[in-house]
């Protein structure tokens, strides 16, 4: 049986904040913004932009976060910043915390009985640009990593109890990271069918784990830091492979975020403590979203595959 541990579900605090949400089952139309342009066309002529993805795209608890649908989508996530920098006239941001690749084509259950339509509905034949940040929730990859490693790390701070525990359970997160590549390839091909002329950009994940050292913000056992880094790197490599095979452009945020992990002096991802008005635990900070937006815009300006 496949695990379905969503990264968002690993932090119950977020669910508790939904007391003022809209009624369950209401459709989430996404974040649609239309502007009247009074300047020349933006670089690349982007007029219609669709942003798809999970919580690393949505930006839960970065101010200001929309809680109504259970997607925890921030108006300062990287799609919003990219749209602003490119002066895009029409934006459809349907990124949703907890999403995996199946939620691109199927309705996604969020929280408290709410659900949102398939994200690919936002992609149409006239869409010019599609960004996609997905895969970390497939097979419960990130959720299993952070929940298991944090739990066993508090019981045994030496050795590599998380890697050992998962191995004993027959769970191979590194192997699953590689398997996710095929799912993302299929997603990109579906995007291309729906929007044949769109530029498609696959966005990799920011790194959580330092290449050396440890910290309280990431309560893993000493030996599990290397394991966590290997899983994150494997997922990023899987997305890069999917981009090569489909001709999409790839934004390598694993490499770009070196020195900006949870334990660094300038982190782009929050640690184990959820901070309302800042970021959900183990999710991007505002600085991380700025960094992703910068690299998406640079990738678009360079041209190349996926044009």
XYZ file of N, CA, C and O in Angstrom, residues 1-3 139 141 144 148 161-179 227:
108
model
N 0.832 -1.199 0.000
C 0.000 0.000 0.000
C 0.869 1.253 0.000
O 1.815 1.359 0.760
N 0.561 2.169 -0.888
C 1.342 3.399 -0.981
C 1.027 4.313 0.194
O -0.125 4.457 0.597
N 2.056 4.918 0.748
C 1.840 5.900 1.801
C 1.311 7.189 1.184
O 1.631 7.525 0.057
N 4.049 9.502 -2.810
C 4.449 8.411 -1.911
C 4.690 8.905 -0.483
O 5.306 8.213 0.319
N 6.703 11.298 0.378
C 8.164 11.386 0.490
C 8.627 12.349 1.576
O 9.255 11.950 2.568
N 7.046 11.740 5.169
C 7.675 10.616 5.857
C 9.060 10.993 6.356
O 9.438 10.647 7.485
N 9.256 11.161 10.408
C 9.972 10.022 10.971
C 11.317 10.437 11.552
O 11.667 10.072 12.676
N 19.091 6.555 13.123
C 17.877 5.777 13.436
C 16.759 5.944 12.421
O 15.956 5.029 12.228
N 16.671 7.102 11.775
C 15.610 7.308 10.785
C 15.830 6.427 9.562
O 14.928 5.705 9.137
N 17.028 6.473 9.023
C 17.345 5.622 7.874
C 17.179 4.151 8.239
O 16.653 3.359 7.450
N 17.596 3.783 9.453
C 17.480 2.395 9.901
C 16.020 1.983 10.050
O 15.624 0.881 9.652
N 15.203 2.867 10.640
C 13.789 2.568 10.842
C 13.065 2.383 9.522
O 12.288 1.430 9.344
N 13.295 3.283 8.587
C 12.621 3.195 7.296
C 13.089 1.961 6.518
O 12.284 1.302 5.854
N 14.363 1.656 6.625
C 14.873 0.452 5.956
C 14.194 -0.789 6.513
O 13.816 -1.702 5.763
N 14.024 -0.824 7.835
C 13.366 -1.973 8.470
C 11.911 -2.098 8.034
O 11.363 -3.207 7.986
N 11.290 -0.971 7.714
C 9.897 -0.978 7.245
C 9.784 -1.263 5.751
O 8.682 -1.341 5.203
N 10.909 -1.381 5.083
C 10.903 -1.597 3.642
C 10.634 -0.346 2.837
O 10.212 -0.420 1.674
N 10.897 0.811 3.440
C 10.660 2.095 2.771
C 11.978 2.618 2.211
O 12.940 2.818 2.954
N 12.027 2.843 0.910
C 13.230 3.346 0.244
C 12.934 4.732 -0.334
O 12.493 4.866 -1.477
N 13.159 5.774 0.459
C 12.827 7.129 0.011
C 13.686 7.565 -1.167
O 13.211 8.289 -2.050
N 14.940 7.154 -1.196
C 15.807 7.540 -2.318
C 15.309 6.901 -3.606
O 15.235 7.546 -4.659
N 14.920 5.634 -3.527
C 14.373 4.960 -4.699
C 13.058 5.567 -5.140
O 12.793 5.704 -6.346
N 12.224 5.956 -4.183
C 10.950 6.582 -4.528
C 11.157 7.941 -5.168
O 10.391 8.338 -6.052
N 12.191 8.659 -4.726
C 12.499 9.947 -5.349
C 12.783 9.768 -6.833
O 12.330 10.552 -7.668
N 13.511 8.705 -7.158
C 13.802 8.438 -8.577
C 12.526 8.080 -9.338
O 12.339 8.479 -10.488
N 11.630 7.327 -8.683
C 10.394 6.901 -9.334
C 9.452 8.071 -9.619
O 8.656 8.027 -10.567
N 21.439 11.355 5.253
C 20.317 10.638 4.653
C 19.265 11.609 4.131
O 18.785 11.496 3.006
